[in-house]
PDB file of C-alpha atoms and ligand atoms in Angstrom:
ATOM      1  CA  UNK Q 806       0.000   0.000   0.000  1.00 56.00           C
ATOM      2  CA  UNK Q 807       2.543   2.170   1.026  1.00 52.00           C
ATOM      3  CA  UNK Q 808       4.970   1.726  -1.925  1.00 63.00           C
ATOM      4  CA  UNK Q 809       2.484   2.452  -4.583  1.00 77.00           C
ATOM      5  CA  UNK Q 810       0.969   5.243  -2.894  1.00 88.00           C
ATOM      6  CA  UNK Q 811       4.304   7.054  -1.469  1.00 92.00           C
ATOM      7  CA  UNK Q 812       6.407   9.256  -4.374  1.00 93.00           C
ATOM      8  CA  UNK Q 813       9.959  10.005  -3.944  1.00 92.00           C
ATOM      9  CA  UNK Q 814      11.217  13.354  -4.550  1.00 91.00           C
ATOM     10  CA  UNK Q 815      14.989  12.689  -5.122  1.00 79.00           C
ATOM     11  CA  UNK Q 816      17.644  15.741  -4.824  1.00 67.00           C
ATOM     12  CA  UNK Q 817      16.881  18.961  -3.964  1.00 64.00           C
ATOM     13  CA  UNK Q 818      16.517  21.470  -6.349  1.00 60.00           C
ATOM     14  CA  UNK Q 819      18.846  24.269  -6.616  1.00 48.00           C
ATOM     15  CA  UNK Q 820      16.255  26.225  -9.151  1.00 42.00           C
ATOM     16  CA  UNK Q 821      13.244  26.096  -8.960  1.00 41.00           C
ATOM     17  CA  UNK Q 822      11.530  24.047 -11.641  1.00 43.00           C
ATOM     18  CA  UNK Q 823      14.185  21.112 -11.200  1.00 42.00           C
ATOM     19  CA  UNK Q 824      11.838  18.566 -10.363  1.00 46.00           C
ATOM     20  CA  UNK Q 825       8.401  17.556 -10.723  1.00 49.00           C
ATOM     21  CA  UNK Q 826       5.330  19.875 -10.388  1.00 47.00           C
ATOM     22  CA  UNK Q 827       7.520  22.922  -9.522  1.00 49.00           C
ATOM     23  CA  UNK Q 828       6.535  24.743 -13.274  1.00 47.00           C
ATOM     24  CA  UNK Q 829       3.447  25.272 -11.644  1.00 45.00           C
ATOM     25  CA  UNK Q 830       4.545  27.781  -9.777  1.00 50.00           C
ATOM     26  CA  UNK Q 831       3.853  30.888 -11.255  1.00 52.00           C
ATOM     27  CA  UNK Q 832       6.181  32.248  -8.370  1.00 55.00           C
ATOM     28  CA  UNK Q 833       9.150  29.692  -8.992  1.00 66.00           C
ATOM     29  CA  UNK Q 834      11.912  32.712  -9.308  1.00 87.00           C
ATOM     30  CA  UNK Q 835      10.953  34.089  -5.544  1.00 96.00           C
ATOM     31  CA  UNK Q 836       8.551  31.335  -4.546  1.00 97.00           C
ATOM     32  CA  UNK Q 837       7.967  33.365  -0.895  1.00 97.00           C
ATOM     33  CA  UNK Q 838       7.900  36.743  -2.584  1.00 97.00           C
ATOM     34  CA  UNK Q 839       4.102  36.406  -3.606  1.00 97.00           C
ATOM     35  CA  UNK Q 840       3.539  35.160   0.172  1.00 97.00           C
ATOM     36  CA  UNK Q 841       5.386  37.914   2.017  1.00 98.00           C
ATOM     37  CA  UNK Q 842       8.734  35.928   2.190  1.00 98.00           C
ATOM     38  CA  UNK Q 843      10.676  37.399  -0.473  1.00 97.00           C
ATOM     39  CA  UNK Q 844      13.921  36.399  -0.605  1.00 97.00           C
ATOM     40  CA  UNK Q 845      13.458  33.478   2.309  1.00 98.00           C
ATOM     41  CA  UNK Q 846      12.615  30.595   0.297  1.00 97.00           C
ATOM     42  CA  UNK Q 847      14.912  28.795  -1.532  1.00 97.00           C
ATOM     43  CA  UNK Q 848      12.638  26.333  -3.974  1.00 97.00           C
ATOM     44  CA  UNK Q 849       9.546  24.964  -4.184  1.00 97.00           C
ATOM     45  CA  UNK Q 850      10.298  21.177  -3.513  1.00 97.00           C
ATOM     46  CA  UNK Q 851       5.997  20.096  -3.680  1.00 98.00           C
ATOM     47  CA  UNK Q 852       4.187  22.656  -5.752  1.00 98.00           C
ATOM     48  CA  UNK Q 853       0.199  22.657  -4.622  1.00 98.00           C
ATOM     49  CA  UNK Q 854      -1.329  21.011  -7.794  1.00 97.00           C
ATOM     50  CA  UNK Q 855       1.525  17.668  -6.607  1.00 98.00           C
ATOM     51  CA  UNK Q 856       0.044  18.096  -3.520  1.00 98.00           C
ATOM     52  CA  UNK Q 857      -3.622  18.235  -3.938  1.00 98.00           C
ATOM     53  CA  UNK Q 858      -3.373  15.232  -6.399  1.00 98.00           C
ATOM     54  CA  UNK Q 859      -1.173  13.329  -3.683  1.00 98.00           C
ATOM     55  CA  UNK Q 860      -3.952  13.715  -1.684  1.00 98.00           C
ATOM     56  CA  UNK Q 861      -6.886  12.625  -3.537  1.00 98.00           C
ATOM     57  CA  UNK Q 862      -4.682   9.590  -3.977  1.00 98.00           C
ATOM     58  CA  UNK Q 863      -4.100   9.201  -0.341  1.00 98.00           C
ATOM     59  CA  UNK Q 864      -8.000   9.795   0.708  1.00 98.00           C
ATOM     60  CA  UNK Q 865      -8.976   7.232  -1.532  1.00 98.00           C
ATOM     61  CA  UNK Q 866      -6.643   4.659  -0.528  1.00 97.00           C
ATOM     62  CA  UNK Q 867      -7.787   5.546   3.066  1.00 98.00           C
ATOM     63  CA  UNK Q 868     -11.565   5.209   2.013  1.00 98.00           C
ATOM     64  CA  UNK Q 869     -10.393   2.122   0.094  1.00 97.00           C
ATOM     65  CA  UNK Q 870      -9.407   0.352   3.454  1.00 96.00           C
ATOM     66  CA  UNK Q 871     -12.236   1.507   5.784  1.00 96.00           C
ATOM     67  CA  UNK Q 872     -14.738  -1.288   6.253  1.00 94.00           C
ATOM     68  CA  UNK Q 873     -16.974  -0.375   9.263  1.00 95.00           C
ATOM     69  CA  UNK Q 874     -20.134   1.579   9.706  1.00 95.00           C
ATOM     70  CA  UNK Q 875     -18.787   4.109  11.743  1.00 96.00           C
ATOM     71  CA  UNK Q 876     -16.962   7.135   9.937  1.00 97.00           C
ATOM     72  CA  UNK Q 877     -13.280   7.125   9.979  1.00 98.00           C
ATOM     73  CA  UNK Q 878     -12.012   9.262  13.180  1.00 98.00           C
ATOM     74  CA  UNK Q 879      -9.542  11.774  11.723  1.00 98.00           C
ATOM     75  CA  UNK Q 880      -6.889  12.683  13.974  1.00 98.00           C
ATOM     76  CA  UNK Q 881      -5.040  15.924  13.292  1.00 98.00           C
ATOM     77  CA  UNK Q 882      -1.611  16.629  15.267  1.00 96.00           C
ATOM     78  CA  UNK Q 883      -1.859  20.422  15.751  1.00 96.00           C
ATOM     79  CA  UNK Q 884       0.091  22.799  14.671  1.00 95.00           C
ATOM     80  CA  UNK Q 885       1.642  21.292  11.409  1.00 96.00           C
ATOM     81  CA  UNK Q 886      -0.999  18.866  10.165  1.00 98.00           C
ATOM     82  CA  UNK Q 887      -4.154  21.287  10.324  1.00 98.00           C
ATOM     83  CA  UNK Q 888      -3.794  22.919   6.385  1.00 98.00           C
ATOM     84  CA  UNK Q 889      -3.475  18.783   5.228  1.00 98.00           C
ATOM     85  CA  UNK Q 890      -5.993  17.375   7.172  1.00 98.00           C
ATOM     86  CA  UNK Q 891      -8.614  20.238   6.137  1.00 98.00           C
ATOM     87  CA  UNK Q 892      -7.784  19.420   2.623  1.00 98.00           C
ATOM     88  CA  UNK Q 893      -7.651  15.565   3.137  1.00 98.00           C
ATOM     89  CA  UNK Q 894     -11.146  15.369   4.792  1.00 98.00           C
ATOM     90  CA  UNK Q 895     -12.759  17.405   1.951  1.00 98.00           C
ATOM     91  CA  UNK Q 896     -11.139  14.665  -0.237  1.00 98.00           C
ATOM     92  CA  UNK Q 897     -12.538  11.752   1.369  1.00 98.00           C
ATOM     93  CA  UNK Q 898     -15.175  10.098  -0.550  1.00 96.00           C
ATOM     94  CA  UNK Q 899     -17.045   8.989   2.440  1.00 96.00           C
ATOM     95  CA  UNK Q 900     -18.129  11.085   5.876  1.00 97.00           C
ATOM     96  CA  UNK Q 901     -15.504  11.484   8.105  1.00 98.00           C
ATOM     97  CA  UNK Q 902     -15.017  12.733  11.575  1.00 98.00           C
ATOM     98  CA  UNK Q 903     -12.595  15.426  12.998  1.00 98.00           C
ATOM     99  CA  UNK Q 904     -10.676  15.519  16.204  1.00 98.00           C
ATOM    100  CA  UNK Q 905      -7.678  17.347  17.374  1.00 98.00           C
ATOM    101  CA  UNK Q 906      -4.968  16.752  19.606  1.00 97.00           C
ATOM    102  CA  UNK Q 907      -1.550  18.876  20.634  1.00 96.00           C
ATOM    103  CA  UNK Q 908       1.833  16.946  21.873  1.00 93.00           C
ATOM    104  CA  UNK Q 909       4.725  18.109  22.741  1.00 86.00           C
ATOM    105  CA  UNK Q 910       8.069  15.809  23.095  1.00 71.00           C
ATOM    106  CA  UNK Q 911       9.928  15.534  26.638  1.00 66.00           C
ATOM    107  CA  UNK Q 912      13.160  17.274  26.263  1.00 56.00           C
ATOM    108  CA  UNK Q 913      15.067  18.224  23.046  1.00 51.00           C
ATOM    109  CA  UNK Q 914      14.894  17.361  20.073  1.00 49.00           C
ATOM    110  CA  UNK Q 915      17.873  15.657  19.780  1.00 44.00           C
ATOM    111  CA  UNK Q 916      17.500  14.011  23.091  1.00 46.00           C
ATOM    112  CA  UNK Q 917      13.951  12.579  23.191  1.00 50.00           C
ATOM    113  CA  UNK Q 918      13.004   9.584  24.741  1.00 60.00           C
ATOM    114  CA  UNK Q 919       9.741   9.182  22.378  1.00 66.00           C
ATOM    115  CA  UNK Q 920       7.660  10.014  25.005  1.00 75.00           C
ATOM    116  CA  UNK Q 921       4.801  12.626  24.414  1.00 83.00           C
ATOM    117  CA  UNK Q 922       3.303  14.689  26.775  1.00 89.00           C
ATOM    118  CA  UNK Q 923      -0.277  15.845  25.763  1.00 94.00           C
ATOM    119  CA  UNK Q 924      -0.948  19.231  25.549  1.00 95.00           C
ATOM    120  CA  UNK Q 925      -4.993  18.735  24.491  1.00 97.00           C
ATOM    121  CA  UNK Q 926      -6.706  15.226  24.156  1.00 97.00           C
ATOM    122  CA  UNK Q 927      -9.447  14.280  22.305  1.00 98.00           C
ATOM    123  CA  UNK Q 928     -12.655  15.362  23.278  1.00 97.00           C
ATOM    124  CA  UNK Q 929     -14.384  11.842  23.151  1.00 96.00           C
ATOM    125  CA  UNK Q 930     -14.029   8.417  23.353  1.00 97.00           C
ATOM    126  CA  UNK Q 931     -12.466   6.409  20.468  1.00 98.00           C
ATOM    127  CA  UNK Q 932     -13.819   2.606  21.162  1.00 98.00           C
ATOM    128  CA  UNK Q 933     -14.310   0.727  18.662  1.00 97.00           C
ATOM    129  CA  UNK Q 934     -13.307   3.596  15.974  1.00 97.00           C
ATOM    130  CA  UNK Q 935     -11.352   3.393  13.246  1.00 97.00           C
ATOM    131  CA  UNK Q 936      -8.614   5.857  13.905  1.00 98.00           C
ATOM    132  CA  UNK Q 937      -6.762   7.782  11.569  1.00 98.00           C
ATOM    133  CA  UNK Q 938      -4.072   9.946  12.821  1.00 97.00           C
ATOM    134  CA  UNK Q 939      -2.853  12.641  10.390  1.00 98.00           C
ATOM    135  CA  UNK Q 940       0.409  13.891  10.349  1.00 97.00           C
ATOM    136  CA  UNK Q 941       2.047  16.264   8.493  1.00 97.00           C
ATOM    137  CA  UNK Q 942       5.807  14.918   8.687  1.00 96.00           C
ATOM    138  CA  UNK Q 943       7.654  11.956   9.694  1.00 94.00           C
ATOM    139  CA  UNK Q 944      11.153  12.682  10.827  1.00 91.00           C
ATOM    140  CA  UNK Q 945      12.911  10.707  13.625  1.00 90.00           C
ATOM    141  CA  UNK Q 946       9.193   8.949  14.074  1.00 91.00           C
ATOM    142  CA  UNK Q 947       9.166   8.982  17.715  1.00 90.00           C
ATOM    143  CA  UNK Q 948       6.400  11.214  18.420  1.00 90.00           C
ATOM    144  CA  UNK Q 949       4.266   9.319  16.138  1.00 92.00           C
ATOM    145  CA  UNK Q 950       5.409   6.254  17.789  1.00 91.00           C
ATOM    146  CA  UNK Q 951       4.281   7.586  21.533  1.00 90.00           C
ATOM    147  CA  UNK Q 952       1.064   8.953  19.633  1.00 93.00           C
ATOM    148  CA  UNK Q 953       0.434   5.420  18.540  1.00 93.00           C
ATOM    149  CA  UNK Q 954       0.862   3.665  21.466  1.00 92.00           C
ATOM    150  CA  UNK Q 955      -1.454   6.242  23.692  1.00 94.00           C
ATOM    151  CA  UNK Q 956      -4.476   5.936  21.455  1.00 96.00           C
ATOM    152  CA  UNK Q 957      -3.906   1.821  20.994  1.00 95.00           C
ATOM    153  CA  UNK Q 958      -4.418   1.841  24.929  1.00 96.00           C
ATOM    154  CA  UNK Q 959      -8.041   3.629  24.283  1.00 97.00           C
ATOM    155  CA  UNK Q 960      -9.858   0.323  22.603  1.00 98.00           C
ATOM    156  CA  UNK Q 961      -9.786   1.425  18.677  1.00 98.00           C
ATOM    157  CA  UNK Q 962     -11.337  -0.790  16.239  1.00 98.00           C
ATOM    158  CA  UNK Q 963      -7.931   0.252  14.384  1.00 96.00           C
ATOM    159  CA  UNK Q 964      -5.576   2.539  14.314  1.00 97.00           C
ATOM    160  CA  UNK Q 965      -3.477   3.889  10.913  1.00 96.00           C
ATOM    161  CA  UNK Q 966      -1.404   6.718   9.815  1.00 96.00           C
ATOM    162  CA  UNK Q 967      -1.723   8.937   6.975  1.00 97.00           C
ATOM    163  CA  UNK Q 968       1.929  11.241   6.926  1.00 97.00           C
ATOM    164  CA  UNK Q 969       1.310  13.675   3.931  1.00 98.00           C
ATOM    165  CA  UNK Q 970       5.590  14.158   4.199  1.00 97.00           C
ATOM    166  CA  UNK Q 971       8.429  11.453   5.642  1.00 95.00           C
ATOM    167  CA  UNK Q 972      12.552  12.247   5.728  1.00 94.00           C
ATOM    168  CA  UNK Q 973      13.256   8.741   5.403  1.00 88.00           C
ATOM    169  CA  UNK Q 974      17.039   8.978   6.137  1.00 87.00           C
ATOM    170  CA  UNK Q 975      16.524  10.852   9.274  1.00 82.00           C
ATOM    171  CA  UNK Q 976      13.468   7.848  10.833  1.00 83.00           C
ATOM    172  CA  UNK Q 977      14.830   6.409  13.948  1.00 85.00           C
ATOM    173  CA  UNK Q 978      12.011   4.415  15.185  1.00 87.00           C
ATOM    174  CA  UNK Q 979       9.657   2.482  12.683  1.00 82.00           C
ATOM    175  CA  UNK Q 980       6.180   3.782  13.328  1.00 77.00           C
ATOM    176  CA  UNK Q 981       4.136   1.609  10.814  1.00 84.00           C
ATOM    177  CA  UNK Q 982       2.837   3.858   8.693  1.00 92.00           C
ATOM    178  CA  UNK Q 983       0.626   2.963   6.292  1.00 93.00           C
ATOM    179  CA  UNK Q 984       0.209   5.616   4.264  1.00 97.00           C
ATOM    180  CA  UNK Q 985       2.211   8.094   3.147  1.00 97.00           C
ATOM    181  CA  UNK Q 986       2.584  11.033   0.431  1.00 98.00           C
ATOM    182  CA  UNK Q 987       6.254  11.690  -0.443  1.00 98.00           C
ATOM    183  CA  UNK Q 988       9.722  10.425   1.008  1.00 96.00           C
ATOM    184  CA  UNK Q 989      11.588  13.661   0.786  1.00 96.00           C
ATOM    185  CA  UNK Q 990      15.454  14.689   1.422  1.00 95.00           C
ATOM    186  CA  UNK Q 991      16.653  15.982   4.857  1.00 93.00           C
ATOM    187  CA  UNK Q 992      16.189  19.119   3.853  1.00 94.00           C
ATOM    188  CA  UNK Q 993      14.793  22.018   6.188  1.00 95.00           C
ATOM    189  CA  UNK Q 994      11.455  22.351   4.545  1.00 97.00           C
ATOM    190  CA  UNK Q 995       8.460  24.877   5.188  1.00 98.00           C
ATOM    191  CA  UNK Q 996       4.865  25.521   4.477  1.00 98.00           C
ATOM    192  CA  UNK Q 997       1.674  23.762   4.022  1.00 98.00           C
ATOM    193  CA  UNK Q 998       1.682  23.600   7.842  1.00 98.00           C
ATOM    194  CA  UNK Q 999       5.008  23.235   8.385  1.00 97.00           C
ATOM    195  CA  UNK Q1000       6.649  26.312  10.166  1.00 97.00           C
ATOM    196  CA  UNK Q1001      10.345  27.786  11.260  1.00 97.00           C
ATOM    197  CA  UNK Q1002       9.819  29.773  14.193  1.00 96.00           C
ATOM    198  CA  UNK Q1003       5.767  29.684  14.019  1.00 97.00           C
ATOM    199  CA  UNK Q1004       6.691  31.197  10.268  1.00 98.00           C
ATOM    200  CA  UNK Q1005       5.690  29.683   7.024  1.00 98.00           C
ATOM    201  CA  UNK Q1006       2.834  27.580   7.861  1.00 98.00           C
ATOM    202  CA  UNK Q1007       0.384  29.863   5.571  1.00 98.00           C
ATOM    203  CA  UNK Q1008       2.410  28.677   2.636  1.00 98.00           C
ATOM    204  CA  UNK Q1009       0.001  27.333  -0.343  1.00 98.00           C
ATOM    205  CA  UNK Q1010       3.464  25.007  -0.959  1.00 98.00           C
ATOM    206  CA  UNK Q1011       6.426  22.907   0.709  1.00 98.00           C
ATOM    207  CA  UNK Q1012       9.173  24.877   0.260  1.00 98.00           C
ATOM    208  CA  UNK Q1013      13.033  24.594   1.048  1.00 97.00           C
ATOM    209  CA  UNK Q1014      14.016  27.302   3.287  1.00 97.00           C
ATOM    210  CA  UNK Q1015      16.614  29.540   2.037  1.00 96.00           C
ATOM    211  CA  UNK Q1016      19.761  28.957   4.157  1.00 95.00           C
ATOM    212  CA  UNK Q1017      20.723  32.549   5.357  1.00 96.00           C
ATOM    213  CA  UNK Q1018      17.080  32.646   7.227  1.00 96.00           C
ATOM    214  CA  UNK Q1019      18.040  29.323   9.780  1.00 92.00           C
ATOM    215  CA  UNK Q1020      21.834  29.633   9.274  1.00 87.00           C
TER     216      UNK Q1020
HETATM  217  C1  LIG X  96       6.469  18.178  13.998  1.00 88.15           C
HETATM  218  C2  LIG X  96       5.498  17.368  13.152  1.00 88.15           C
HETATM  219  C3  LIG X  96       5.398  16.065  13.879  1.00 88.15           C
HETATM  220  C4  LIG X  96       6.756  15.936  14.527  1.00 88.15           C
HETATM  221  C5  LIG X  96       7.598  14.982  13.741  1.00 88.15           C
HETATM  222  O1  LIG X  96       5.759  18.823  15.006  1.00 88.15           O
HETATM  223  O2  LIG X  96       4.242  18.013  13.030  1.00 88.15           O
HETATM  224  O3  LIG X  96       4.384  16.076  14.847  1.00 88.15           O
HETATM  225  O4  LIG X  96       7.375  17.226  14.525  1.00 88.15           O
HETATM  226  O5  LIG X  96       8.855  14.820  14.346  1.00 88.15           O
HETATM  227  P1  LIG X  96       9.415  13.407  14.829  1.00 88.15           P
HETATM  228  O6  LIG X  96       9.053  12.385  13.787  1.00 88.15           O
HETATM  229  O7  LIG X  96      10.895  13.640  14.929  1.00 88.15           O
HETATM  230  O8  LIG X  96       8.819  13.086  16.159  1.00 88.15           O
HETATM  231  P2  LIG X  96       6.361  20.003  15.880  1.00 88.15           P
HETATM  232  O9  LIG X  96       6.817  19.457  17.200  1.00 88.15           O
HETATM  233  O10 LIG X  96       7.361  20.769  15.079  1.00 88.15           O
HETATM  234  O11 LIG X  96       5.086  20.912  16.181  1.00 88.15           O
HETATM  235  P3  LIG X  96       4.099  21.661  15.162  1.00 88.15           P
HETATM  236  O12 LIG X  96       3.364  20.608  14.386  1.00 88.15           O
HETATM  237  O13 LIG X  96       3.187  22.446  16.049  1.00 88.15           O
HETATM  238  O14 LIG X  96       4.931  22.544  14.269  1.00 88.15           O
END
């Protein structure tokens, strides 16, 4: 499932229009410049047509699987997942449900131990629900992982994943997921939910960062 569904984007572009879907861009010279970023973004890696096709692929592979008569249970992981999960429950060809929840990882980054603290639950119970826990990125995996774990305890029917990004080379813990959008570079990458600093996140695109701004 996840094979066929997942597309690799290989390299990183040093121009814009260097790999697929970027030529959509009207902005590809400045891509931030029509966004109020001028100067601060370095490519487009995942123009917005690649990624609104990606996810009509991944919502009907989702609706594919889903064989009870309860609606799937969408899970969004605030902040990051909330501009992919709006746009993956409007492609859903069947009713779905919404719910929200906000982690945060014990210590740094580079020191986790996988272990989430919750900042806001769910507001209801999930047994006997098909869960579907949306995330916008996949890097080391571990706070997907503790996610996981957490809501198995709860009595699901099921529970998947649906990552719209992953960084393959930088997973450190396998969280099973099931479905996934693209395997991109290690790159630092913003927009369509995905911030630097609480910036970015109103991006209509996933952009590379230009180096000078995080440098
Ligand atoms: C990001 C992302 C995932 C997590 C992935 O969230 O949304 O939840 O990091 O990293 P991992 O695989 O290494 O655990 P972040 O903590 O940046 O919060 P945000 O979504 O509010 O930006």
């Amino acid at each position: 499932m996840t094979g066929a569904l997942t597309t690799t984007v290989t390299g990183v572009p040093t121009l814009a229009g260097a790999f697929p879907g970027a030529t959509t861009e009207p902005e590809a010279q400045d891509p931030g410049a029509p966004h109020g970023y001028p100067g601060e973004l370095a490519a487009v890696l995942i123009g917005a047509e690649q990624l609104r096709d990606k996810i009509a692929e991944l919502a009907a592979a989702v609706a594919a699987d889903h064989d009870l008569d309860t609606p799937p249970l969408l899970v969004c992981v605030l902040k990051g997942a909330v501009m992919f999960v709006t746009d993956f429950a409007r492609a859903m060809p069947v009713p779905v449900e919404l719910e929200f929840m906000a982690v945060s990882s014990y210590g740094s980054a580079t020191s986790s131990s996988g272990v989430v603290r919750i900042l806001k639950d769910l507001d209801r119970d999930i047994t006997g629900r098909r869960v579907v826990i949306v995330e916008d990125i996949i890097d080391s995996g571990l706070t997907l992982s503790s996610l996981r774990k957490n809501l198995a305890t709860r009595g699901p029917a099921r529970v998947d994943v649906v990552a719209l990004l992953r960084k393959p080379a930088a997973v450190k813990v396998d969280a099973d997921v099931r479905y996934v959008g693209f395997d991109i570079p290690t790159e630092f990458v913003v927009g369509y939910g995905l911030d630097f600093n609480e910036r970015y996140r109103d991006l209509p695109f996933v952009g590379l960062l230009a180096e000078h701004v995080y440098r």
